[in-house]
PDB file of C-alpha atoms in Angstrom:
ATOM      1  CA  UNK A   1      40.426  94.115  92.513  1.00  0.00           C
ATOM      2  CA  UNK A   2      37.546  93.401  90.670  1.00  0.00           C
ATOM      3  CA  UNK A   3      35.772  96.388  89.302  1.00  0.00           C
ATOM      4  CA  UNK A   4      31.948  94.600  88.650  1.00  0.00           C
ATOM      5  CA  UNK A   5      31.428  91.513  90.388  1.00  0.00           C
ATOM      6  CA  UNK A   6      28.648  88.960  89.373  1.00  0.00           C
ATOM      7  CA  UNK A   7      28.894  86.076  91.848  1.00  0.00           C
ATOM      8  CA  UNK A   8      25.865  84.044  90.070  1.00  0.00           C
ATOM      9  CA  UNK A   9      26.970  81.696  87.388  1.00  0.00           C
ATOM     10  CA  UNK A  10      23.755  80.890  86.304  1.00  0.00           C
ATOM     11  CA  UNK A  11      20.644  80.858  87.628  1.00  0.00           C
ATOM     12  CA  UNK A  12      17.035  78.868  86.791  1.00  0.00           C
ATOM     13  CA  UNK A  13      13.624  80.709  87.139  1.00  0.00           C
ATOM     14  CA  UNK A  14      10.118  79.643  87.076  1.00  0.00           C
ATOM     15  CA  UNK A  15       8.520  81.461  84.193  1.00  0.00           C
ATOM     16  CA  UNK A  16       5.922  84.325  85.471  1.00  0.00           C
ATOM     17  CA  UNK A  17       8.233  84.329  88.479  1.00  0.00           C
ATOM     18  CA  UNK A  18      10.871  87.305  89.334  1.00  0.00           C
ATOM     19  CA  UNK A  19      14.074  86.678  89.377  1.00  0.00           C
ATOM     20  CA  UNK A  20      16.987  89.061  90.691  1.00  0.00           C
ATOM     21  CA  UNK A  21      20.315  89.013  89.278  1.00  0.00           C
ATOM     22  CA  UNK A  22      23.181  90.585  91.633  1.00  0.00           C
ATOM     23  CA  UNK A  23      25.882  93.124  90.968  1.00  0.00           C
ATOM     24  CA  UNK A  24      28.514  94.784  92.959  1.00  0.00           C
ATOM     25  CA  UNK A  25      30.727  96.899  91.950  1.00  0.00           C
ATOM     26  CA  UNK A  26      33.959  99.000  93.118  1.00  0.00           C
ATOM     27  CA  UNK A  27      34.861 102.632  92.554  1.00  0.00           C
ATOM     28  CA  UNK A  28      36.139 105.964  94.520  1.00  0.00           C
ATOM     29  CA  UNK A  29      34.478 108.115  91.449  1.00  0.00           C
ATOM     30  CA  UNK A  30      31.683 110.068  92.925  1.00  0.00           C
ATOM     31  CA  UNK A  31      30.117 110.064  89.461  1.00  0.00           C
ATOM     32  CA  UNK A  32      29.353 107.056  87.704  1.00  0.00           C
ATOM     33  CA  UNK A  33      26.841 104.611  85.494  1.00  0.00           C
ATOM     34  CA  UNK A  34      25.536 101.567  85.973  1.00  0.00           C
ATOM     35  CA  UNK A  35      24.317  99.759  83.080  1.00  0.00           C
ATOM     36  CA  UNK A  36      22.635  96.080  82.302  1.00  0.00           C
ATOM     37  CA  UNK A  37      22.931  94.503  79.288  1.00  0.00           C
ATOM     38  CA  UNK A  38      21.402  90.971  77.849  1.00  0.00           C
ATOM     39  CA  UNK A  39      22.869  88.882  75.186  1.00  0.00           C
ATOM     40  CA  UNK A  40      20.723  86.114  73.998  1.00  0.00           C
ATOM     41  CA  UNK A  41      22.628  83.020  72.482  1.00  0.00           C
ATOM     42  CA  UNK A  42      23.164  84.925  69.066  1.00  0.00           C
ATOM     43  CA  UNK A  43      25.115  86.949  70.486  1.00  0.00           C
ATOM     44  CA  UNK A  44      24.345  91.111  70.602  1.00  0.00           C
ATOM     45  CA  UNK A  45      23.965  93.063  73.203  1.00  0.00           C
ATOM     46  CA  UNK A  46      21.301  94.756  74.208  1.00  0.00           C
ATOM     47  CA  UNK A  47      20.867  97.509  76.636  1.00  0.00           C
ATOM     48  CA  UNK A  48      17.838  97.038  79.465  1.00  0.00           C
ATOM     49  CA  UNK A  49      18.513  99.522  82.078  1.00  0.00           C
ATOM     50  CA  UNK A  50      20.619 102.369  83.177  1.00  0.00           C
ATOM     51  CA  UNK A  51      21.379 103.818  86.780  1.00  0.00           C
ATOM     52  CA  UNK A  52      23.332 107.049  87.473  1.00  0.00           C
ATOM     53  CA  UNK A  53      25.250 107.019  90.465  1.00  0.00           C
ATOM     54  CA  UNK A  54      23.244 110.555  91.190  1.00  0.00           C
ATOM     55  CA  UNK A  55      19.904 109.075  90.926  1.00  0.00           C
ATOM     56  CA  UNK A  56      17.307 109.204  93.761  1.00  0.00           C
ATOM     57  CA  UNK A  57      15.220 106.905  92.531  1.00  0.00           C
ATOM     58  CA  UNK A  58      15.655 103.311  91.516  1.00  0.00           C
ATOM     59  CA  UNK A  59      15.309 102.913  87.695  1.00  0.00           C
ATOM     60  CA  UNK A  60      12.610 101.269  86.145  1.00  0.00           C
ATOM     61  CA  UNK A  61      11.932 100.389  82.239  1.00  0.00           C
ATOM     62  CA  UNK A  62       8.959  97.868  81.808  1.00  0.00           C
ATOM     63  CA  UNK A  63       9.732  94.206  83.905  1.00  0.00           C
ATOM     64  CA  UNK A  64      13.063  95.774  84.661  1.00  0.00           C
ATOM     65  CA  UNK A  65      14.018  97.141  87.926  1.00  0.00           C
ATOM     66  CA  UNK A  66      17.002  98.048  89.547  1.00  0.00           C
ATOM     67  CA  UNK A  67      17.671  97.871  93.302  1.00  0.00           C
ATOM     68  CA  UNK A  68      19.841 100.567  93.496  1.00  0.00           C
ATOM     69  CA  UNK A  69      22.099 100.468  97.169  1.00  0.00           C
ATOM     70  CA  UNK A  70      24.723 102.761  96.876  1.00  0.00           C
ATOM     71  CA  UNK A  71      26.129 102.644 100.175  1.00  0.00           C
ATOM     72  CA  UNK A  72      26.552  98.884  99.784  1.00  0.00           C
ATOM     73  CA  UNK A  73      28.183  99.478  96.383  1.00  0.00           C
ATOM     74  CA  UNK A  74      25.390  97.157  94.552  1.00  0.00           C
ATOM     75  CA  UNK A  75      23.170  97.375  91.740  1.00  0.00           C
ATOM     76  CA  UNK A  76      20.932  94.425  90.885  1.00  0.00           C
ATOM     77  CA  UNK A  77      18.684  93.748  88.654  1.00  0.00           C
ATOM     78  CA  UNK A  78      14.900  92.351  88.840  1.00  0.00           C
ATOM     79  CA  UNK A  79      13.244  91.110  86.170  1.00  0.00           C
ATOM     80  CA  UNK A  80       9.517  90.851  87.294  1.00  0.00           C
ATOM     81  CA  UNK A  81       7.031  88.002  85.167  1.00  0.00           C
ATOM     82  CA  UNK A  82      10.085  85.760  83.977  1.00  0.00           C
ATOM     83  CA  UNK A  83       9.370  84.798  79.969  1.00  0.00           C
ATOM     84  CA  UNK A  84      11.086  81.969  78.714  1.00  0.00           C
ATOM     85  CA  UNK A  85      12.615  84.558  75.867  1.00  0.00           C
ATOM     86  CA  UNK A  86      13.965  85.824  78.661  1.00  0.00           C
ATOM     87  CA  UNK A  87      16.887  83.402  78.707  1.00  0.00           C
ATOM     88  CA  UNK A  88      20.480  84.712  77.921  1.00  0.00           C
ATOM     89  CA  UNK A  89      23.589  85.903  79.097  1.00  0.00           C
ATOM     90  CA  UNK A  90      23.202  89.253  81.501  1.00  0.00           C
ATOM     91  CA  UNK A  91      25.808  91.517  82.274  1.00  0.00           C
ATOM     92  CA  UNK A  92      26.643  94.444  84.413  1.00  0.00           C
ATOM     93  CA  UNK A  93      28.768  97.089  83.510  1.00  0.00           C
ATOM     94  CA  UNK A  94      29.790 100.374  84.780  1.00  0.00           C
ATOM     95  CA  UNK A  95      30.781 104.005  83.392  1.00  0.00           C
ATOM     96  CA  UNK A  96      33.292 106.093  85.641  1.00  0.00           C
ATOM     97  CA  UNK A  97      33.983 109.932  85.616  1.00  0.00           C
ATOM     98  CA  UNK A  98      32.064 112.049  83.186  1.00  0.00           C
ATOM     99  CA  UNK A  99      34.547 111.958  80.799  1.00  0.00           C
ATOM    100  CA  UNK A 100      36.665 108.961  81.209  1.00  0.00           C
ATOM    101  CA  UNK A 101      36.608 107.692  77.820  1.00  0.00           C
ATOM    102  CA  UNK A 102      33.026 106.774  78.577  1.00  0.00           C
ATOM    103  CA  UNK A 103      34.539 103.244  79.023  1.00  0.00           C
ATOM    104  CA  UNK A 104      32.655 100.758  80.213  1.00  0.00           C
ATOM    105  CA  UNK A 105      34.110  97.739  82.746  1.00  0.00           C
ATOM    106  CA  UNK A 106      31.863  94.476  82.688  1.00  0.00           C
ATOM    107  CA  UNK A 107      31.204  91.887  85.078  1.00  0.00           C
ATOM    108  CA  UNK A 108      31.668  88.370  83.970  1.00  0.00           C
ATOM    109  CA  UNK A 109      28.287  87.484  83.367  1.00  0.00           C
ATOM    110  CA  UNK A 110      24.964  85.044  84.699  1.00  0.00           C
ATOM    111  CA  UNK A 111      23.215  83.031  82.404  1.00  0.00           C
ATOM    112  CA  UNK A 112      19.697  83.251  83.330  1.00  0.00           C
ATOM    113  CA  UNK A 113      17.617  79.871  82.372  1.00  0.00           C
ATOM    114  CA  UNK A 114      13.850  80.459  82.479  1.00  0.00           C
ATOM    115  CA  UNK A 115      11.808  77.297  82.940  1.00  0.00           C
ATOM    116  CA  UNK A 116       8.441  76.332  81.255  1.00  0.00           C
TER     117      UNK A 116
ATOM    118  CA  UNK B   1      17.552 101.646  59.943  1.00  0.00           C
ATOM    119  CA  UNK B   2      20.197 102.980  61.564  1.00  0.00           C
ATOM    120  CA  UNK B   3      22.827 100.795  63.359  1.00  0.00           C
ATOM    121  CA  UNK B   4      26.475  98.942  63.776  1.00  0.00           C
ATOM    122  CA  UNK B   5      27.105  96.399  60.854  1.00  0.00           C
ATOM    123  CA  UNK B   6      30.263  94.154  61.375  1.00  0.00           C
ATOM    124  CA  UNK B   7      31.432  91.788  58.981  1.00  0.00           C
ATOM    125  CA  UNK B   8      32.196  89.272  58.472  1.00  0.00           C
ATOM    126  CA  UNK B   9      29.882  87.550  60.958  1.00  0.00           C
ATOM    127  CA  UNK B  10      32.726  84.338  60.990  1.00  0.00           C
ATOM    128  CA  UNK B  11      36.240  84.829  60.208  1.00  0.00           C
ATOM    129  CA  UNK B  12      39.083  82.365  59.727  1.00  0.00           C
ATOM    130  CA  UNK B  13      43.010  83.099  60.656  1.00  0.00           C
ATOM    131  CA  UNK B  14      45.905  81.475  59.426  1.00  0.00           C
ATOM    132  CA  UNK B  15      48.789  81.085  61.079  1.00  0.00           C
ATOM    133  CA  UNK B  16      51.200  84.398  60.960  1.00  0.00           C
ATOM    134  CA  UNK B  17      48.353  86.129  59.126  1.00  0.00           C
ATOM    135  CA  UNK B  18      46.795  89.700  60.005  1.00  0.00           C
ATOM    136  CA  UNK B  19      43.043  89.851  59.501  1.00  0.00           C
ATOM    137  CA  UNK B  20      40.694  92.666  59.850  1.00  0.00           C
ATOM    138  CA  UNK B  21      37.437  92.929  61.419  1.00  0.00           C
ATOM    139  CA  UNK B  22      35.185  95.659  59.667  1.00  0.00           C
ATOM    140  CA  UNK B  23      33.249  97.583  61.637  1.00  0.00           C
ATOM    141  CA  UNK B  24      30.604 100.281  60.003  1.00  0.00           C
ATOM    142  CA  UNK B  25      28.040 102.772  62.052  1.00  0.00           C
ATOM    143  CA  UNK B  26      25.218 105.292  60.705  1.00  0.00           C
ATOM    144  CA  UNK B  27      24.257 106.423  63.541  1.00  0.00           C
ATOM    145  CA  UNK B  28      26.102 109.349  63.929  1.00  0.00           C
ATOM    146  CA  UNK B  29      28.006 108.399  66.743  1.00  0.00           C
ATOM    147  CA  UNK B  30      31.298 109.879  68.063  1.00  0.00           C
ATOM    148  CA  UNK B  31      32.750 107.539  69.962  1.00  0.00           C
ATOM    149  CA  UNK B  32      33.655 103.565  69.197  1.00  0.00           C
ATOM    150  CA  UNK B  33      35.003 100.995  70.758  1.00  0.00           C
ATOM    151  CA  UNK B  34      36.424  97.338  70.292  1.00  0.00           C
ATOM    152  CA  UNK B  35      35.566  94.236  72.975  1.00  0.00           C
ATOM    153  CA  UNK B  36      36.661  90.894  73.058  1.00  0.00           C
ATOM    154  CA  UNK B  37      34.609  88.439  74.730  1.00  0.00           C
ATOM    155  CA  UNK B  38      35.840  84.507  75.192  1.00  0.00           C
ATOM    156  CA  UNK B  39      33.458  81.914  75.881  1.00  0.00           C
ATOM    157  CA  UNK B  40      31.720  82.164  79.390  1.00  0.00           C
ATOM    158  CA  UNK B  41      33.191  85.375  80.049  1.00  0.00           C
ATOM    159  CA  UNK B  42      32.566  89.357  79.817  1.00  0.00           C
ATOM    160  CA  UNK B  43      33.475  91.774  77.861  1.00  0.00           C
ATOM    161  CA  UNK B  44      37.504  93.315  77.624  1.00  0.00           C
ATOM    162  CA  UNK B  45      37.883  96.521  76.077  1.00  0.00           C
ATOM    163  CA  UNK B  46      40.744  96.191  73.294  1.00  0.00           C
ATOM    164  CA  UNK B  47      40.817  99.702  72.036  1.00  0.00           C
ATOM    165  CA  UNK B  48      38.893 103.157  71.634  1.00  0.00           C
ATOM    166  CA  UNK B  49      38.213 105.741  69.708  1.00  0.00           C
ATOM    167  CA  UNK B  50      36.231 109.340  70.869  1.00  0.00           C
ATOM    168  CA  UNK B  51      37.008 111.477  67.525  1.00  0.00           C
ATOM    169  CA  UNK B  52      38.465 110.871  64.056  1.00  0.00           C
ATOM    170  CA  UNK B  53      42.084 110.181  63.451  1.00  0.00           C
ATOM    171  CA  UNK B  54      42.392 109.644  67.071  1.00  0.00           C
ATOM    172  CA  UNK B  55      42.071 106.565  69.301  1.00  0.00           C
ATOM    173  CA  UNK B  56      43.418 104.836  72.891  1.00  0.00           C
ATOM    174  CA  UNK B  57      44.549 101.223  73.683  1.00  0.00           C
ATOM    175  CA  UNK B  58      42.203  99.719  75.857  1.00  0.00           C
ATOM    176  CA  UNK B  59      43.062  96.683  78.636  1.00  0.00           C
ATOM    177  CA  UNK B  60      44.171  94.097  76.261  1.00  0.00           C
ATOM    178  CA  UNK B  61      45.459  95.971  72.825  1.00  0.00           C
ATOM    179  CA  UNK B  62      48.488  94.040  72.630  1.00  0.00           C
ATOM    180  CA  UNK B  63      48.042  91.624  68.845  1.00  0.00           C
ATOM    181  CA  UNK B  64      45.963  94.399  67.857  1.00  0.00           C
ATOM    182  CA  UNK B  65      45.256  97.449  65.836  1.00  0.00           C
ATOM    183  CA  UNK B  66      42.563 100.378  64.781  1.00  0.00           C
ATOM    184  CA  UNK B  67      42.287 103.068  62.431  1.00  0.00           C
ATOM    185  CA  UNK B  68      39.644 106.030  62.699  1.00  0.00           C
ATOM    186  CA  UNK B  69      39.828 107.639  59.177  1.00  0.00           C
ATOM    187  CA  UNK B  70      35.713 108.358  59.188  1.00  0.00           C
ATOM    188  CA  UNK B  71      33.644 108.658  61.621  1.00  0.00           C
ATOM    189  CA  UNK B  72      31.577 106.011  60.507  1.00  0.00           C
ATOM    190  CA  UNK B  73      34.566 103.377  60.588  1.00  0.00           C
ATOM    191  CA  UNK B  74      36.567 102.019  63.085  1.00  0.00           C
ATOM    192  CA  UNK B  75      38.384  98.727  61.525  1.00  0.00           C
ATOM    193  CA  UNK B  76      40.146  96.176  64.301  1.00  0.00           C
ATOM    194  CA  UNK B  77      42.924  94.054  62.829  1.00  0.00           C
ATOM    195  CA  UNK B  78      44.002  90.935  64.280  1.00  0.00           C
ATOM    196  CA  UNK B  79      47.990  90.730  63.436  1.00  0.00           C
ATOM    197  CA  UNK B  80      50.083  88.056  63.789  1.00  0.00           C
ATOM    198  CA  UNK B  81      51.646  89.149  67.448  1.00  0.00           C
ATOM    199  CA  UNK B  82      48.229  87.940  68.538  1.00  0.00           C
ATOM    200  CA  UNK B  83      48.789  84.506  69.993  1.00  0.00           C
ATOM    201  CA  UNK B  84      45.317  83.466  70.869  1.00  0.00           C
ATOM    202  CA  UNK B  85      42.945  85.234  68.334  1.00  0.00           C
ATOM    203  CA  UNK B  86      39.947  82.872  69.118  1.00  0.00           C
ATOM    204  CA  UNK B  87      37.413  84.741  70.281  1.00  0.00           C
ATOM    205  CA  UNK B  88      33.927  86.832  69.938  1.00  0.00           C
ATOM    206  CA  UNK B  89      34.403  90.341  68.670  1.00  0.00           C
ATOM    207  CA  UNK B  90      32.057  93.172  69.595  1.00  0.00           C
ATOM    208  CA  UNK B  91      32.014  96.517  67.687  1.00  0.00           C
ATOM    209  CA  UNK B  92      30.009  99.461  70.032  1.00  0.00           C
ATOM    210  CA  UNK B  93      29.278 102.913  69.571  1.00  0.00           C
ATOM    211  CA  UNK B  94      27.603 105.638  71.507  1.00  0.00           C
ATOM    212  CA  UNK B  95      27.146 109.070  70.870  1.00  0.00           C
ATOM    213  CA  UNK B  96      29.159 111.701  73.439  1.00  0.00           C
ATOM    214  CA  UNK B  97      27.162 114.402  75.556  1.00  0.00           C
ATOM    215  CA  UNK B  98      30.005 116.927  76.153  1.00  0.00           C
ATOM    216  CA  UNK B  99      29.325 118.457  79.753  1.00  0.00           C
ATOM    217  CA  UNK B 100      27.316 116.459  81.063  1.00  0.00           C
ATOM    218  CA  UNK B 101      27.858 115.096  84.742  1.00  0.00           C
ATOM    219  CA  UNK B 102      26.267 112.072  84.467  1.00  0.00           C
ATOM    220  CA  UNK B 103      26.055 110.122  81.085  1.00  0.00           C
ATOM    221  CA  UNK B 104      23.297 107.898  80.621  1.00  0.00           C
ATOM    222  CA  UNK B 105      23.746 107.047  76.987  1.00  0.00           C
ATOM    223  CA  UNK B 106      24.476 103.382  76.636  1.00  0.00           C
ATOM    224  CA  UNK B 107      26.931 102.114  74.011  1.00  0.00           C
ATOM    225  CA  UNK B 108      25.189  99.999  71.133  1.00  0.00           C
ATOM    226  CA  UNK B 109      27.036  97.052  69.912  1.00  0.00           C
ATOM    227  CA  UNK B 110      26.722  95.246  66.562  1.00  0.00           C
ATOM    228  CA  UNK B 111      26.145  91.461  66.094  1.00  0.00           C
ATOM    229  CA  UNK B 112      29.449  90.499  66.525  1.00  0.00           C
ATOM    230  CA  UNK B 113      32.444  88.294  64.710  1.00  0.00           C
ATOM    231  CA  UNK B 114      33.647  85.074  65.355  1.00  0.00           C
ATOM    232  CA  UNK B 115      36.964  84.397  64.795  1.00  0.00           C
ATOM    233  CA  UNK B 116      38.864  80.974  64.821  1.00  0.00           C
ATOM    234  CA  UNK B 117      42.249  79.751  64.167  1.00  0.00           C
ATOM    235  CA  UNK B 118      42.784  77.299  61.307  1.00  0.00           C
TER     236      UNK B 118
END
């Protein structure tokens, strides 16, 4: 089974507007981390946001946001005020155990096309 | 500035030819890791490496191998065995927080190598 699931290809977005790109993932670890990373069309990644399966609160850093649902295993991302620099790849990925090689298992991706 | 150089940026294999993909950190970090990523898709962990002179095959290490002489350097090389090379290399590193429950230091990755078959 699929460990992080990203069921949206690609998706277009009004610039300004919010867009929300959706995760799930899979795991019987009671301890683990969510993470979101973009990768514009050069090709690094770059870390946005982090979760902790622990958390109370949903994490927030800048236009990102994370709607955090644990029960429903799913961890998506907002991005609030959509800038057309915002295009690129996104991906989920996710940390199990505290000490399990602090491996990380991506999802397969959206591409995220902002529109002028 | 600190960070994760890799080099070369493109890289060109021969048939029945072993390259290797060089990847260099200054940032201190304990723990790196090699990804492969082919077009469209997300990222496969090839192998790892938490401390010096020690390292763990990832999903897909089969075509592949590592070193971890220095901290600083964690080489992948592409050998022969590896039928279908073509791909996007990542490089990442992130530093290790021994007893902690609940990690929230990301990896950082470098800029990547392309390599293609000839």
């Amino acid at each position: 089974a699929q460990k992080i699931t990203q069921t949206q290809p690609g998706m277009f977005v009004q610039e300004k507007e919010a867009v929300t790109l959706d995760c799930t993932y899979d795991t019987s670890d009671p301890s683990y981390g969510l993470f979101w990373y973009k990768q514009p069309s050069s090709g690094e990644m770059i870390f946005l946001i982090y979760q902790g399966s622990y958390d109370q609160q949903n994490a927030t850093e800048g236009r990102y946001s994370l709607n955090f649902q644990k029960a429903r295993k799913s961890a998506n991302l907002v991005i609030s005020a959509s800038q057309l620099g915002d295009s690129a790849m996104y991906f989920c990925a996710m940390r199990e155990g505290p000490n399990a090689g602090n491996m990380l298992t991506f999802g397969g991706g959206t591409r995220l096309m902002v529109k002028p | 500035d600190g960070g994760i150089t890799q080099s070369p940026k493109y890289l060109f294999r021969k048939e029945g030819q072993n390259v290797t993909l060089s990847c260099e950190q200054n940032l201190n970090h304990d723990a790196m890791y090699w990804y492969r990523q082919d077009p469209g898709q997300g990222l496969r962990l090839i192998y790892y490496s938490q401390i010096v002179n020690d390292f763990q095959k990832g999903d897909i290490a089969e075509g592949y191998s590592v070193s971890r002489e220095k901290k600083e350097s964690f080489p992948l090389t592409v050998t022969s065995a590896q039928k279908n090379p073509t791909a996007f290399y990542l490089c990442a590193s992130m530093t290790i927080r021994q007893g902690s429950i609940d990690s929230n230091q990301p990896q950082h990755f470098g800029d990547g190598t392309r390599l293609s078959i000839l």
